[in-house]
XYZ file of C-alpha atoms in Angstrom:
390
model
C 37.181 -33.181 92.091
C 36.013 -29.870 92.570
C 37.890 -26.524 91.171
C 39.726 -24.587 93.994
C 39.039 -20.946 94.164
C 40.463 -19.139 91.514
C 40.104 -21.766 89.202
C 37.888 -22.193 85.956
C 33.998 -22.128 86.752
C 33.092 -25.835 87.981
C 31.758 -28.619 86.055
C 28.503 -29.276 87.763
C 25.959 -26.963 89.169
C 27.115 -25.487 92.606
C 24.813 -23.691 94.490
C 24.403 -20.088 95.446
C 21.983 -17.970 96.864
C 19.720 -16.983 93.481
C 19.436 -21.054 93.656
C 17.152 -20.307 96.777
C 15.217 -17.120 95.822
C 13.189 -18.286 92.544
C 10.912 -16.316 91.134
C 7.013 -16.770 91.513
C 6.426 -18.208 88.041
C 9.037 -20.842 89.007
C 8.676 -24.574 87.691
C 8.626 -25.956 91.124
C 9.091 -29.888 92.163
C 5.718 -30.108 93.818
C 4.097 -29.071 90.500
C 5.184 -31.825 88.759
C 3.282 -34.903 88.322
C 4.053 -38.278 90.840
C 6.366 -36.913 92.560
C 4.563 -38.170 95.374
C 5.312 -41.821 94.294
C 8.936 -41.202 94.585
C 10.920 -43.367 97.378
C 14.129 -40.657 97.917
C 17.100 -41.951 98.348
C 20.518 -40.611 99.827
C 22.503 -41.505 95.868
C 21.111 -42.953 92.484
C 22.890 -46.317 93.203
C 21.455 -46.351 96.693
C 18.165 -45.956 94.620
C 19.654 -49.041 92.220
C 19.751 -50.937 95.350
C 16.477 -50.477 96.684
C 14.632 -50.876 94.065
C 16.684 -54.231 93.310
C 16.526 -55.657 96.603
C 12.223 -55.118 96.460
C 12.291 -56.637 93.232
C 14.258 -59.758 94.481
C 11.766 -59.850 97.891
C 8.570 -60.003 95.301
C 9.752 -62.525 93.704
C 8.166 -66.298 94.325
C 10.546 -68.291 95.808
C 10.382 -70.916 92.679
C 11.665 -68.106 90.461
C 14.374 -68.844 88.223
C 15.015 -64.702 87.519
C 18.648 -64.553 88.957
C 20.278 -61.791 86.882
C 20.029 -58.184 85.518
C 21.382 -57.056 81.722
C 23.527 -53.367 82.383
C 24.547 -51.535 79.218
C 28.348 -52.658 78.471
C 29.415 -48.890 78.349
C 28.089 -47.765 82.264
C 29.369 -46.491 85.518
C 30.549 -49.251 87.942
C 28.002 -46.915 90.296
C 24.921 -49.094 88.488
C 27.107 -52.692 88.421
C 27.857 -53.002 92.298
C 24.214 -52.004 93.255
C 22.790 -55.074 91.329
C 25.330 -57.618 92.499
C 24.716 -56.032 96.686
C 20.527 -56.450 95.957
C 21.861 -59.950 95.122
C 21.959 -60.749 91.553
C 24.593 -61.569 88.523
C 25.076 -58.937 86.093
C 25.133 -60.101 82.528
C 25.936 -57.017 79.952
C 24.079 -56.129 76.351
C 25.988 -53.669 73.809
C 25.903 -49.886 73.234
C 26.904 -48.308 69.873
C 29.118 -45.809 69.672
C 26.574 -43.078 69.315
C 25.344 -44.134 72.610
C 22.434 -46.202 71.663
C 21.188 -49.573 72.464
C 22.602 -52.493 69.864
C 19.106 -53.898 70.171
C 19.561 -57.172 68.351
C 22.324 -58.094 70.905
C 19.867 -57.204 74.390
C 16.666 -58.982 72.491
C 19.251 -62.393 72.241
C 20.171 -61.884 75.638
C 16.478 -61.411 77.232
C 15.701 -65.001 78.659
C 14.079 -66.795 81.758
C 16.420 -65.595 83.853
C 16.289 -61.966 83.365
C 14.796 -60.087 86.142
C 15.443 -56.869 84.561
C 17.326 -54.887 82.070
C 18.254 -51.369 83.127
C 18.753 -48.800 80.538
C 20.688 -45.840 80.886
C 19.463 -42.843 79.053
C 22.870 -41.365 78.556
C 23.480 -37.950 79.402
C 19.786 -37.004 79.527
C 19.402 -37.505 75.662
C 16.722 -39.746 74.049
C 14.725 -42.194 75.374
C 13.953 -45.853 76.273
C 12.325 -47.651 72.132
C 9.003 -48.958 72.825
C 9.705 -52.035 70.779
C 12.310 -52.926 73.692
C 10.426 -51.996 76.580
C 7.591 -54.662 74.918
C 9.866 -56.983 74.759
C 11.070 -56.482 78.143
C 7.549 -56.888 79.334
C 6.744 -59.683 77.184
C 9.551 -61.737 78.582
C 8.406 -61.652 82.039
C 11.292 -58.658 83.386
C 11.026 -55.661 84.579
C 12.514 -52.281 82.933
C 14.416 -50.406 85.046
C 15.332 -46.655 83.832
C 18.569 -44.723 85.044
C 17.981 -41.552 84.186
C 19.852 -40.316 87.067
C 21.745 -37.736 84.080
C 19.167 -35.745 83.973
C 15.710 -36.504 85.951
C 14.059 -33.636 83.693
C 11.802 -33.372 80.473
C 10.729 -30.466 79.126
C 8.071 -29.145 76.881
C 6.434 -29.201 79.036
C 8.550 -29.830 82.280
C 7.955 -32.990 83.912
C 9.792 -36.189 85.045
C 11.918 -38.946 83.164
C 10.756 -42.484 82.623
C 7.806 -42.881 83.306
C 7.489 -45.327 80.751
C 9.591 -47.901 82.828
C 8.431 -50.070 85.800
C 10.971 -48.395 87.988
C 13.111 -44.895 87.220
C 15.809 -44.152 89.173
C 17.243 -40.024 89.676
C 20.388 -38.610 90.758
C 19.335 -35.224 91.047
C 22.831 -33.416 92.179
C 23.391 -33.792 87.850
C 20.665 -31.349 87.659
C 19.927 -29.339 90.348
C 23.353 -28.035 92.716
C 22.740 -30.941 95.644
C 26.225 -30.983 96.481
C 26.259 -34.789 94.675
C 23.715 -36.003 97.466
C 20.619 -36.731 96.751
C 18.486 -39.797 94.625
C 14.972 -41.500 93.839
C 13.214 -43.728 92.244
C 9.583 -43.572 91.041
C 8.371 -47.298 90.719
C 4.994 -47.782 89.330
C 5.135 -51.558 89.925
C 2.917 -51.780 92.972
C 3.772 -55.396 93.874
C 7.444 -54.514 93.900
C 6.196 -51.121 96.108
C 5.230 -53.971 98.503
C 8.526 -55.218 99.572
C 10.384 -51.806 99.874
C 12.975 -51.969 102.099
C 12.767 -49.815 105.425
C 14.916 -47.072 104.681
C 17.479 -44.928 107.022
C 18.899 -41.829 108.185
C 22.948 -41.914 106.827
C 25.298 -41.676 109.323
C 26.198 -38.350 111.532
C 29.670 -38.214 109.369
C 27.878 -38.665 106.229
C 25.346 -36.031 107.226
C 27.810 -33.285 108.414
C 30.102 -33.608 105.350
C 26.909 -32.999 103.022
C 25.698 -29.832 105.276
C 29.398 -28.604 105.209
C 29.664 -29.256 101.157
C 26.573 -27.551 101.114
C 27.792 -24.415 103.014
C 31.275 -24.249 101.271
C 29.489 -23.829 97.767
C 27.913 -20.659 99.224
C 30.753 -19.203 100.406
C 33.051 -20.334 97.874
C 36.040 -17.573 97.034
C 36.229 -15.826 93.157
C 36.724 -17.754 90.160
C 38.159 -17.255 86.698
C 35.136 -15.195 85.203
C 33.292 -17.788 83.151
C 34.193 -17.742 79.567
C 38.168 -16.968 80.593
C 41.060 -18.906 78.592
C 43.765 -19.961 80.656
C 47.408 -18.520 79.630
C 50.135 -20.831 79.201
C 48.594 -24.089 80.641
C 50.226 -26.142 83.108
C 48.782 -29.853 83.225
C 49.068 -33.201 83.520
C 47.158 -36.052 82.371
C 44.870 -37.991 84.948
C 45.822 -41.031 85.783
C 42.844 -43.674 85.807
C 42.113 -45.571 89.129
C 41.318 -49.076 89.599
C 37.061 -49.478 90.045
C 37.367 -49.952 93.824
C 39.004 -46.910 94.454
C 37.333 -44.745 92.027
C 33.504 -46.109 92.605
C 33.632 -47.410 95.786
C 30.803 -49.138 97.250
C 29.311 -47.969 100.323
C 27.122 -50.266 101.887
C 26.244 -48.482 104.950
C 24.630 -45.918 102.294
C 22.422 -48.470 100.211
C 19.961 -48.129 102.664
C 20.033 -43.940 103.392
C 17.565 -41.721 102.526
C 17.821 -38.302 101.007
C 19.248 -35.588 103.045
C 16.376 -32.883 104.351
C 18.365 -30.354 102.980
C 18.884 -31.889 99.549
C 14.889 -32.312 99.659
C 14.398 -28.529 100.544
C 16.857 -27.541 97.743
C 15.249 -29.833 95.519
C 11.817 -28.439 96.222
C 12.906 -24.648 95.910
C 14.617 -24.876 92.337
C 13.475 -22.749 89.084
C 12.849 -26.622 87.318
C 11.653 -24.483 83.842
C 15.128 -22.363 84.143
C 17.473 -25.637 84.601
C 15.466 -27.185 81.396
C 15.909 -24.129 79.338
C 19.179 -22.765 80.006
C 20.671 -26.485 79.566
C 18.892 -26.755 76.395
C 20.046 -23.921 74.895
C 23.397 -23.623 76.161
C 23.541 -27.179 74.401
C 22.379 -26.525 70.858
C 24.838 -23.005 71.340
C 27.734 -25.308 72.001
C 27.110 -27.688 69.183
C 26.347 -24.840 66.795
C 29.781 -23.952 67.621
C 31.918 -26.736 67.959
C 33.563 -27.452 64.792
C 33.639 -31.285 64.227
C 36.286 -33.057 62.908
C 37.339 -36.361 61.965
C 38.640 -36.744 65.153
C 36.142 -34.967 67.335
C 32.598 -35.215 66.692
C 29.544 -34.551 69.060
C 27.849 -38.164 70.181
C 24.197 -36.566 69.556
C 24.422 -33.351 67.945
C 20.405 -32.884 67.813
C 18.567 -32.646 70.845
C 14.496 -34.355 70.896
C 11.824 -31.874 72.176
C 11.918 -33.410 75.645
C 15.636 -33.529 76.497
C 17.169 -32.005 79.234
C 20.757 -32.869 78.870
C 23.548 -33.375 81.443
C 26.250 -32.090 79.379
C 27.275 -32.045 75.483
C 29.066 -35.589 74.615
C 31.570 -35.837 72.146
C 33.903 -38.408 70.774
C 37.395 -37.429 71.191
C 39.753 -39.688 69.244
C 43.116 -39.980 71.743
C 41.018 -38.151 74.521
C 43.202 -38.882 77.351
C 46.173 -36.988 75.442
C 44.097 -33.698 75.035
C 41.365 -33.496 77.620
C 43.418 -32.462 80.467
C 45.647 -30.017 77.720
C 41.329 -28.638 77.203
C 40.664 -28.198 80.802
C 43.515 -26.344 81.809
C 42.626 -23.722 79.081
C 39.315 -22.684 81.117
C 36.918 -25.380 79.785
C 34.582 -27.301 82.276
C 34.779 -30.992 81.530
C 34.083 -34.194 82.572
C 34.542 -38.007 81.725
C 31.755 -40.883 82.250
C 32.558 -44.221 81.709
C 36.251 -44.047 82.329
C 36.523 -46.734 84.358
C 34.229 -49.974 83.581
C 33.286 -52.183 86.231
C 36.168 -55.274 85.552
C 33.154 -58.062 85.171
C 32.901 -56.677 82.067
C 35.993 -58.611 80.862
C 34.675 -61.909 81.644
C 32.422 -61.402 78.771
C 35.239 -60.250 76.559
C 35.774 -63.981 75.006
C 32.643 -64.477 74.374
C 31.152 -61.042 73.416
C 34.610 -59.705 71.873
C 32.576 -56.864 69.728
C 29.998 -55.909 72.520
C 33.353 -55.532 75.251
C 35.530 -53.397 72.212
C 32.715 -50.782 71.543
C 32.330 -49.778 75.643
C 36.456 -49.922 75.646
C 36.350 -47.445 72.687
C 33.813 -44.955 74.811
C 35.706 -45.422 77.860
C 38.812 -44.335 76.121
C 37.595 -41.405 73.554
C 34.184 -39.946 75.192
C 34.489 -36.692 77.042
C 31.463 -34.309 77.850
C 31.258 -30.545 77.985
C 29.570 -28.756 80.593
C 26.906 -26.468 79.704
C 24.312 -26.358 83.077
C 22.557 -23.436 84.174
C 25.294 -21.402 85.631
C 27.390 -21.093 82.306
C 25.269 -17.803 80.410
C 25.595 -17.885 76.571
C 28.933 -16.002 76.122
C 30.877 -18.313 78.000
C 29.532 -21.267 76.134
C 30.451 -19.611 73.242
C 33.583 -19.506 74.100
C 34.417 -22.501 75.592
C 33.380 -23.912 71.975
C 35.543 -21.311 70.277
C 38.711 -22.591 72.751
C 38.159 -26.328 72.199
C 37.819 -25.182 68.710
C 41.795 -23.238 68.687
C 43.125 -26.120 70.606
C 41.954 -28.838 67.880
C 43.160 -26.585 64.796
C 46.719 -26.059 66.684
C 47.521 -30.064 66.598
């Protein structure tokens, strides 16, 4: 949910009129490499989808490849995709640094895996090459979500191109007004069966243009970098996965929004990859950590461009909303797991425990292009007082 005027600055990129008036040494989307080869899509899961459903069409009809292996710590926005394109979902572990428990996908990697899709996690890190050949080698695709953050830098270029398929969200990155998706498959038999794509629906359209205009005219905000007095909050209470993720079918099919292209097109790509890198290593250099609160990847590699700063918060859902009504931009991913994660629970007990323990202690910091250097700063400094004060 968005901030009402008046309220702290807001999580995620919104857009404003120096969005649309970059300068001429701008980074630009058509400089970048392949992005010709991208099929756009109206969401990342609609992407998910897509992709999935051409993957199944390739496939001989003798094939015995009926599911795809999802991280066990995930959005239920990747699980429902898979099962709609018409396969099971069978889950592999993630640490609690956010990293693949590799000896737990390799003994999960069989004759029936069509797949494995890899979330690079907030924009940070990247897909080992020892997994991705043993992907291969098995007869499955890889499939990269990288829709945190569809940027590298150094230089400035596109995510996962390593994979046979990469799949964007590009509202993360760039203010889309949360519309907007891709994928850039490089498998050229699965390119084959794409399905025909569509327009989404008038309703769908309107309420994009119309989130679209409201960012522009949005009313004044708490200067960024403002600590709220004498905090009223209360804690969020956490939704079942239908109503928080739900699946919209009518959508799988969509393509991207013009306008969400032409914003996409127009962007400073070299600002958003700068200003997010340095507003991250700013807020880590001034985060205190703690027993109970320490940053999930604290170093960034050359080439990330990171969605926000992740942190594990020890009794998060006691304190994050007590953080957020100081001034701080927040967010949670993960909150809610997709519930066919439980049916692996008696078999995988350790695998189902370490995405329970994300769920319920990760939160993530903002820190995108909007926020200068000051507020960052002090955003760190306020988490910091609220911490020392319990």
């Amino acid at each position: 949910m968005r901030p009402e005027a008046g309220g702290p600055p807001p999580t995620w990129p919104e857009l404003t009129g120096d969005d649309l008036r970059p300068p001429a040494t701008a980074v630009r989307w058509h400089s970048l490499e392949a992005t010709g080869d991208i099929h756009y899509t109206y969401t990342g899961r609609a992407g998910i989808f897509q992709y999935l459903t051409a993957l199944r069409r390739s496939l001989p009809g003798s094939s015995r490849r009926c599911h795809v292996l999802v991280p066990a710590f995930h959005c239920p926005s990747v699980v429902d995709p898979v099962l709609h394109a018409g396969f099971e979902v069978r889950y592999y572990g993630i640490t609690e640094q956010l990293g693949v428990n590799d000896h737990d996908l390799l003994t999960k990697i069989d004759e029936h895996t069509a797949a494995v899709l890899f979330i690079r996690f907030f924009g940070i890190g990247a897909i080992s090459p020892t997994l991705i050949t043993a992907v291969r080698a098995a007869g499955a695709r890889v499939l990269s979500d990288c829709s945190h953050s569809f940027l590298l830098a150094s230089p400035v270029a596109l995510a996962g191109g390593e994979a046979d398929a990469t799949v964007y969200s590009f509202w993360k990155t760039i203010p889309s007004s949360t519309v907007g998706g891709g994928v850039w498959c490089t498998d050229v038999s699965v390119n084959a069966f794409w399905p025909q794509q569509s327009s989404a629906g008038v309703r769908h359209q309107l309420q994009f243009l119309r989130d679209l205009l409201g960012e522009l005219l949005k009313g004044e905000r708490q200067p960024a970098g403002t600590e709220l007095a004498d905090p009223v909050a209360e804690p969020a209470i956490r939704k079942s996965c239908e109503l928080a993720y739900p699946y919209a079918a009518a959508l799988s099919y969509a393509k991207m929004p013009l306008a969400a292209g032409w914003i996409l097109r127009r962007v400073d790509l070299g600002a958003v990859a700068r200003i997010r890198r340095d507003n991250y290593r700013l807020f880590c250099e001034h985060l205190v950590a703690r027993p109970d609160l320490q940053p999930a990847a604290p170093l960034l590699g050359d080439a990330d461009v990171p969605w926000g700063v992740p942190v594990v918060m020890h009794n998060r859902g006691e304190r994050d909303y007590l953080i957020r009504a100081r001034g701080v931009p927040l967010f949670t991913f993960g909150e809610v797991l997709h519930p066919s994660l439980l049916r692996e629970q008696k078999q995988y007990p350790a695998m189902v425990e370490a995405a329970q323990f994300l769920r319920d202690n990760l939160l993530v910091f903002a820190i995108h292009q909007h926020l200068g250097p000051a507020a960052v700063r002090h955003y760190a400094g306020i988490v910091n007082r609220f911490m020392e004060s319990l």
